[in-house]
Amino acid sequence: MLGLPLPDLLEEENAEEFERFLLGSDPKPDLLTTRTLPTKVPRVKRVCSISAGGMHTAALTVDGKVYTWGVDDEGALGYSLDDDENPIPQIVPQLDEIIQVTSGESFTLFLNTKGQVLMCGKMRSFHYDSFHYPSDGVACQGNTVQPVVVPMPGNEKAVSIAAGNGSNFAAVLLKSGVIGTFGFGEHGE
């Protein structure tokens, strides 16, 4: 997504007519049933990119808003829920001017126009239960459910972010061209 122009059709007035669909199965059948055909996802308009995490999904709109839905494992959705799952997309509050979103196992990362990387949820070690990032373990949990800024070396601006589905680490391309990583690379990532 780095520096790629949005397709012209997303800028047209009829862009709101596009629909999003899902398919597959969910490990929690009460959240989403197994689907062999694509199924319409309601309430998300003018999406320019999506990211699938371990059990959640994030969608970025052309106006820099982010919607998330799925299982709120460790606060990955970025908003408070009465239950730990939400099958309906909801906007992540307190986020503005987002240009990229990516998701991992139990976290979501956001890149804004200021070059800041924000995170909700938690990265955790598969081998050591006591090791996780952020180290205080409170980012986007309980009453602090809101994305937090991830400090970059020397306060440098980020230009691109990446995380893999099911992963507990992330990579950041900094403005200087340096690639930084954080989280847990326990499998050689």
PDB file of C-alpha atoms in Angstrom:
ATOM      1  CA  MET A   1       0.000   0.000   0.000  1.00  0.00           C
ATOM      2  CA  LEU A   2       3.000   2.317   0.277  1.00  0.00           C
ATOM      3  CA  GLY A   3       2.418   5.284  -1.980  1.00  0.00           C
ATOM      4  CA  LEU A   4      -0.078   3.516  -4.221  1.00  0.00           C
ATOM      5  CA  PRO A   5      -2.810   5.772  -5.623  1.00  0.00           C
ATOM      6  CA  LEU A   6      -6.376   4.725  -4.937  1.00  0.00           C
ATOM      7  CA  PRO A   7      -8.222   3.415  -7.965  1.00  0.00           C
ATOM      8  CA  ASP A   8     -10.188   6.134  -9.724  1.00  0.00           C
ATOM      9  CA  LEU A   9     -13.415   4.268  -9.129  1.00  0.00           C
ATOM     10  CA  LEU A  10     -13.115   4.781  -5.364  1.00  0.00           C
ATOM     11  CA  GLU A  11     -13.197   8.524  -5.880  1.00  0.00           C
ATOM     12  CA  GLU A  12     -16.344   8.458  -7.976  1.00  0.00           C
ATOM     13  CA  GLU A  13     -19.729   9.209  -6.491  1.00  0.00           C
ATOM     14  CA  ASN A  14     -20.849   5.613  -6.983  1.00  0.00           C
ATOM     15  CA  ALA A  15     -18.053   4.301  -4.740  1.00  0.00           C
ATOM     16  CA  GLU A  16     -20.535   3.989  -1.887  1.00  0.00           C
ATOM     17  CA  GLU A  17     -22.389   1.355  -3.907  1.00  0.00           C
ATOM     18  CA  PHE A  18     -19.546  -1.182  -3.577  1.00  0.00           C
ATOM     19  CA  GLU A  19     -20.166  -3.985  -1.108  1.00  0.00           C
ATOM     20  CA  ARG A  20     -17.809  -6.064   1.074  1.00  0.00           C
ATOM     21  CA  PHE A  21     -18.183  -9.817   1.536  1.00  0.00           C
ATOM     22  CA  LEU A  22     -16.725 -12.501   3.832  1.00  0.00           C
ATOM     23  CA  LEU A  23     -16.384 -16.261   3.605  1.00  0.00           C
ATOM     24  CA  GLY A  24     -14.772 -19.119   5.499  1.00  0.00           C
ATOM     25  CA  SER A  25     -15.303 -20.365   9.021  1.00  0.00           C
ATOM     26  CA  ASP A  26     -14.779 -18.878  12.429  1.00  0.00           C
ATOM     27  CA  PRO A  27     -13.442 -20.841  15.412  1.00  0.00           C
ATOM     28  CA  LYS A  28     -16.381 -19.429  17.389  1.00  0.00           C
ATOM     29  CA  PRO A  29     -19.461 -20.638  15.489  1.00  0.00           C
ATOM     30  CA  ASP A  30     -21.771 -18.342  17.438  1.00  0.00           C
ATOM     31  CA  LEU A  31     -19.895 -15.313  16.050  1.00  0.00           C
ATOM     32  CA  LEU A  32     -19.956 -16.188  12.362  1.00  0.00           C
ATOM     33  CA  THR A  33     -21.185 -19.443  10.938  1.00  0.00           C
ATOM     34  CA  THR A  34     -19.172 -21.398   8.405  1.00  0.00           C
ATOM     35  CA  ARG A  35     -19.716 -19.802   5.018  1.00  0.00           C
ATOM     36  CA  THR A  36     -18.915 -21.417   1.706  1.00  0.00           C
ATOM     37  CA  LEU A  37     -20.156 -18.454  -0.325  1.00  0.00           C
ATOM     38  CA  PRO A  38     -19.183 -14.813   0.169  1.00  0.00           C
ATOM     39  CA  THR A  39     -21.545 -13.025   2.575  1.00  0.00           C
ATOM     40  CA  LYS A  40     -22.164  -9.281   2.640  1.00  0.00           C
ATOM     41  CA  VAL A  41     -20.499  -7.338   5.478  1.00  0.00           C
ATOM     42  CA  PRO A  42     -22.774  -4.432   6.477  1.00  0.00           C
ATOM     43  CA  ARG A  43     -22.051  -0.809   7.359  1.00  0.00           C
ATOM     44  CA  VAL A  44     -18.639  -0.214   5.784  1.00  0.00           C
ATOM     45  CA  LYS A  45     -18.481   2.268   2.894  1.00  0.00           C
ATOM     46  CA  ARG A  46     -15.670   3.358   0.564  1.00  0.00           C
ATOM     47  CA  VAL A  47     -13.063   0.832   1.724  1.00  0.00           C
ATOM     48  CA  CYS A  48      -9.599   1.172   0.173  1.00  0.00           C
ATOM     49  CA  SER A  49      -7.811  -1.645   2.062  1.00  0.00           C
ATOM     50  CA  ILE A  50      -8.483  -4.467   4.513  1.00  0.00           C
ATOM     51  CA  SER A  51      -6.405  -6.522   6.913  1.00  0.00           C
ATOM     52  CA  ALA A  52      -7.229  -9.907   8.458  1.00  0.00           C
ATOM     53  CA  GLY A  53      -5.863 -10.674  11.917  1.00  0.00           C
ATOM     54  CA  GLY A  54      -5.997 -13.873  13.931  1.00  0.00           C
ATOM     55  CA  MET A  55      -9.753 -13.609  14.576  1.00  0.00           C
ATOM     56  CA  HIS A  56     -10.530 -10.016  13.621  1.00  0.00           C
ATOM     57  CA  THR A  57     -10.663  -7.821  10.535  1.00  0.00           C
ATOM     58  CA  ALA A  58      -9.869  -4.139   9.965  1.00  0.00           C
ATOM     59  CA  ALA A  59     -11.024  -2.015   7.026  1.00  0.00           C
ATOM     60  CA  LEU A  60      -9.568   1.384   6.077  1.00  0.00           C
ATOM     61  CA  THR A  61     -11.814   3.852   4.269  1.00  0.00           C
ATOM     62  CA  VAL A  62     -10.769   6.471   1.722  1.00  0.00           C
ATOM     63  CA  ASP A  63     -11.388   9.208   4.307  1.00  0.00           C
ATOM     64  CA  GLY A  64      -8.901   7.718   6.820  1.00  0.00           C
ATOM     65  CA  LYS A  65     -11.367   6.018   9.167  1.00  0.00           C
ATOM     66  CA  VAL A  66     -10.944   2.442  10.389  1.00  0.00           C
ATOM     67  CA  TYR A  67     -13.646  -0.149  11.078  1.00  0.00           C
ATOM     68  CA  THR A  68     -12.928  -3.375  12.970  1.00  0.00           C
ATOM     69  CA  TRP A  69     -14.959  -6.484  13.729  1.00  0.00           C
ATOM     70  CA  GLY A  70     -14.493 -10.054  14.926  1.00  0.00           C
ATOM     71  CA  VAL A  71     -13.097 -11.314  18.227  1.00  0.00           C
ATOM     72  CA  ASP A  72     -11.731  -8.646  20.578  1.00  0.00           C
ATOM     73  CA  ASP A  73      -8.888 -10.856  21.783  1.00  0.00           C
ATOM     74  CA  GLU A  74      -6.609  -8.694  23.983  1.00  0.00           C
ATOM     75  CA  GLY A  75      -8.294  -5.477  22.777  1.00  0.00           C
ATOM     76  CA  ALA A  76      -7.468  -5.926  19.087  1.00  0.00           C
ATOM     77  CA  LEU A  77     -10.643  -4.128  17.934  1.00  0.00           C
ATOM     78  CA  GLY A  78      -9.716  -0.814  19.582  1.00  0.00           C
ATOM     79  CA  TYR A  79     -13.044  -0.146  21.316  1.00  0.00           C
ATOM     80  CA  SER A  80     -14.937  -1.404  24.364  1.00  0.00           C
ATOM     81  CA  LEU A  81     -17.396  -4.263  24.035  1.00  0.00           C
ATOM     82  CA  ASP A  82     -19.906  -5.766  26.431  1.00  0.00           C
ATOM     83  CA  ASP A  83     -18.912  -9.126  24.977  1.00  0.00           C
ATOM     84  CA  ASP A  84     -15.539 -10.197  23.564  1.00  0.00           C
ATOM     85  CA  GLU A  85     -16.770 -10.430  19.980  1.00  0.00           C
ATOM     86  CA  ASN A  86     -18.513  -8.235  17.438  1.00  0.00           C
ATOM     87  CA  PRO A  87     -19.656  -9.531  14.030  1.00  0.00           C
ATOM     88  CA  ILE A  88     -20.720  -6.042  12.876  1.00  0.00           C
ATOM     89  CA  PRO A  89     -18.051  -3.526  11.760  1.00  0.00           C
ATOM     90  CA  GLN A  90     -17.689  -0.531  14.090  1.00  0.00           C
ATOM     91  CA  ILE A  91     -15.537   2.542  13.690  1.00  0.00           C
ATOM     92  CA  VAL A  92     -12.439   2.722  15.896  1.00  0.00           C
ATOM     93  CA  PRO A  93     -12.864   5.981  17.841  1.00  0.00           C
ATOM     94  CA  GLN A  94     -10.118   8.553  18.349  1.00  0.00           C
ATOM     95  CA  LEU A  95      -8.332   7.707  15.100  1.00  0.00           C
ATOM     96  CA  ASP A  96      -7.875  10.371  12.437  1.00  0.00           C
ATOM     97  CA  GLU A  97      -6.053  10.557   9.133  1.00  0.00           C
ATOM     98  CA  ILE A  98      -5.093   6.880   9.005  1.00  0.00           C
ATOM     99  CA  ILE A  99      -3.351   5.870   5.773  1.00  0.00           C
ATOM    100  CA  GLN A 100      -2.562   2.204   6.468  1.00  0.00           C
ATOM    101  CA  VAL A 101      -3.821  -0.574   8.745  1.00  0.00           C
ATOM    102  CA  THR A 102      -2.413  -4.053   9.401  1.00  0.00           C
ATOM    103  CA  SER A 103      -3.364  -6.826  11.814  1.00  0.00           C
ATOM    104  CA  GLY A 104      -1.602  -9.604  13.693  1.00  0.00           C
ATOM    105  CA  GLU A 105      -2.733 -12.364  16.028  1.00  0.00           C
ATOM    106  CA  SER A 106      -4.269 -10.168  18.764  1.00  0.00           C
ATOM    107  CA  PHE A 107      -3.361  -6.629  17.719  1.00  0.00           C
ATOM    108  CA  THR A 108      -4.011  -4.008  15.078  1.00  0.00           C
ATOM    109  CA  LEU A 109      -1.547  -1.347  13.894  1.00  0.00           C
ATOM    110  CA  PHE A 110      -2.458   1.984  12.329  1.00  0.00           C
ATOM    111  CA  LEU A 111      -0.235   4.448  10.440  1.00  0.00           C
ATOM    112  CA  ASN A 112      -1.395   8.070  10.321  1.00  0.00           C
ATOM    113  CA  THR A 113      -0.460  10.999   8.080  1.00  0.00           C
ATOM    114  CA  LYS A 114       1.924  12.299  10.782  1.00  0.00           C
ATOM    115  CA  GLY A 115       4.060   9.164  10.416  1.00  0.00           C
ATOM    116  CA  GLN A 116       2.980   7.807  13.802  1.00  0.00           C
ATOM    117  CA  VAL A 117       2.335   4.110  14.370  1.00  0.00           C
ATOM    118  CA  LEU A 118      -0.517   3.371  16.761  1.00  0.00           C
ATOM    119  CA  MET A 119      -1.448   0.004  18.220  1.00  0.00           C
ATOM    120  CA  CYS A 120      -4.358  -1.626  19.978  1.00  0.00           C
ATOM    121  CA  GLY A 121      -4.304  -5.111  21.417  1.00  0.00           C
ATOM    122  CA  LYS A 122      -1.259  -7.034  22.531  1.00  0.00           C
ATOM    123  CA  MET A 123       1.626  -9.050  21.101  1.00  0.00           C
ATOM    124  CA  ARG A 124       2.522 -12.004  23.276  1.00  0.00           C
ATOM    125  CA  SER A 125       5.195 -14.642  23.385  1.00  0.00           C
ATOM    126  CA  PHE A 126       4.046 -18.142  22.495  1.00  0.00           C
ATOM    127  CA  HIS A 127       6.789 -19.573  24.727  1.00  0.00           C
ATOM    128  CA  TYR A 128       6.748 -17.276  27.751  1.00  0.00           C
ATOM    129  CA  ASP A 129       3.378 -16.186  29.142  1.00  0.00           C
ATOM    130  CA  SER A 130       4.910 -13.292  31.064  1.00  0.00           C
ATOM    131  CA  PHE A 131       6.437 -11.661  27.957  1.00  0.00           C
ATOM    132  CA  HIS A 132       4.263  -9.377  25.894  1.00  0.00           C
ATOM    133  CA  TYR A 133       4.308  -6.011  24.143  1.00  0.00           C
ATOM    134  CA  PRO A 134       3.465  -3.449  25.384  1.00  0.00           C
ATOM    135  CA  SER A 135       5.179  -4.587  28.553  1.00  0.00           C
ATOM    136  CA  ASP A 136       2.511  -3.100  30.843  1.00  0.00           C
ATOM    137  CA  GLY A 137      -0.081  -5.253  29.081  1.00  0.00           C
ATOM    138  CA  VAL A 138      -2.785  -2.579  29.227  1.00  0.00           C
ATOM    139  CA  ALA A 139      -2.886  -1.186  25.686  1.00  0.00           C
ATOM    140  CA  CYS A 140      -6.498  -1.344  24.540  1.00  0.00           C
ATOM    141  CA  GLN A 141      -7.796  -3.396  27.453  1.00  0.00           C
ATOM    142  CA  GLY A 142     -10.506  -2.635  29.970  1.00  0.00           C
ATOM    143  CA  ASN A 143     -10.987   1.090  30.514  1.00  0.00           C
ATOM    144  CA  THR A 144      -7.955   1.987  28.361  1.00  0.00           C
ATOM    145  CA  VAL A 145      -9.371   0.682  25.104  1.00  0.00           C
ATOM    146  CA  GLN A 146      -7.846   3.116  22.663  1.00  0.00           C
ATOM    147  CA  PRO A 147      -4.927   2.894  20.270  1.00  0.00           C
ATOM    148  CA  VAL A 148      -1.605   3.986  21.759  1.00  0.00           C
ATOM    149  CA  VAL A 149       1.424   5.442  19.958  1.00  0.00           C
ATOM    150  CA  VAL A 150       4.300   3.012  19.448  1.00  0.00           C
ATOM    151  CA  PRO A 151       7.537   5.004  19.893  1.00  0.00           C
ATOM    152  CA  MET A 152       9.935   4.824  16.950  1.00  0.00           C
ATOM    153  CA  PRO A 153      13.740   5.095  17.307  1.00  0.00           C
ATOM    154  CA  GLY A 154      14.732   8.760  17.449  1.00  0.00           C
ATOM    155  CA  ASN A 155      11.055   9.714  17.018  1.00  0.00           C
ATOM    156  CA  GLU A 156      11.502   9.070  13.298  1.00  0.00           C
ATOM    157  CA  LYS A 157       8.417   9.029  11.099  1.00  0.00           C
ATOM    158  CA  ALA A 158       7.131   5.754   9.684  1.00  0.00           C
ATOM    159  CA  VAL A 159       6.059   5.408   6.046  1.00  0.00           C
ATOM    160  CA  SER A 160       4.755   1.808   5.995  1.00  0.00           C
ATOM    161  CA  ILE A 161       3.744  -0.922   8.457  1.00  0.00           C
ATOM    162  CA  ALA A 162       3.360  -4.703   8.187  1.00  0.00           C
ATOM    163  CA  ALA A 163       2.267  -7.632  10.341  1.00  0.00           C
ATOM    164  CA  GLY A 164       1.308 -11.171   9.480  1.00  0.00           C
ATOM    165  CA  ASN A 165      -1.949 -12.904  10.323  1.00  0.00           C
ATOM    166  CA  GLY A 166      -1.308 -15.049  13.357  1.00  0.00           C
ATOM    167  CA  SER A 167       1.921 -13.209  14.120  1.00  0.00           C
ATOM    168  CA  ASN A 168       3.088 -11.449  17.252  1.00  0.00           C
ATOM    169  CA  PHE A 169       5.563  -9.091  15.651  1.00  0.00           C
ATOM    170  CA  ALA A 170       5.486  -6.158  13.259  1.00  0.00           C
ATOM    171  CA  ALA A 171       7.783  -4.397  10.811  1.00  0.00           C
ATOM    172  CA  VAL A 172       7.958  -0.661  10.188  1.00  0.00           C
ATOM    173  CA  LEU A 173       9.623   1.127   7.279  1.00  0.00           C
ATOM    174  CA  LEU A 174      10.996   4.428   8.566  1.00  0.00           C
ATOM    175  CA  LYS A 175      11.365   7.600   6.500  1.00  0.00           C
ATOM    176  CA  SER A 176      15.159   7.129   6.432  1.00  0.00           C
ATOM    177  CA  GLY A 177      14.727   3.763   4.700  1.00  0.00           C
ATOM    178  CA  VAL A 178      15.576   1.772   7.833  1.00  0.00           C
ATOM    179  CA  ILE A 179      13.343  -1.200   8.609  1.00  0.00           C
ATOM    180  CA  GLY A 180      12.519  -1.681  12.279  1.00  0.00           C
ATOM    181  CA  THR A 181      10.783  -4.618  13.931  1.00  0.00           C
ATOM    182  CA  PHE A 182       9.176  -5.125  17.316  1.00  0.00           C
ATOM    183  CA  GLY A 183       7.292  -7.861  19.120  1.00  0.00           C
ATOM    184  CA  PHE A 184       8.301 -11.518  19.134  1.00  0.00           C
ATOM    185  CA  GLY A 185      10.148 -13.263  16.302  1.00  0.00           C
ATOM    186  CA  GLU A 186      10.256 -16.645  17.960  1.00  0.00           C
ATOM    187  CA  HIS A 187      10.090 -18.537  14.689  1.00  0.00           C
ATOM    188  CA  GLY A 188      12.776 -16.614  12.818  1.00  0.00           C
ATOM    189  CA  GLU A 189      10.498 -13.864  11.505  1.00  0.00           C
TER     190      GLU A 189
END
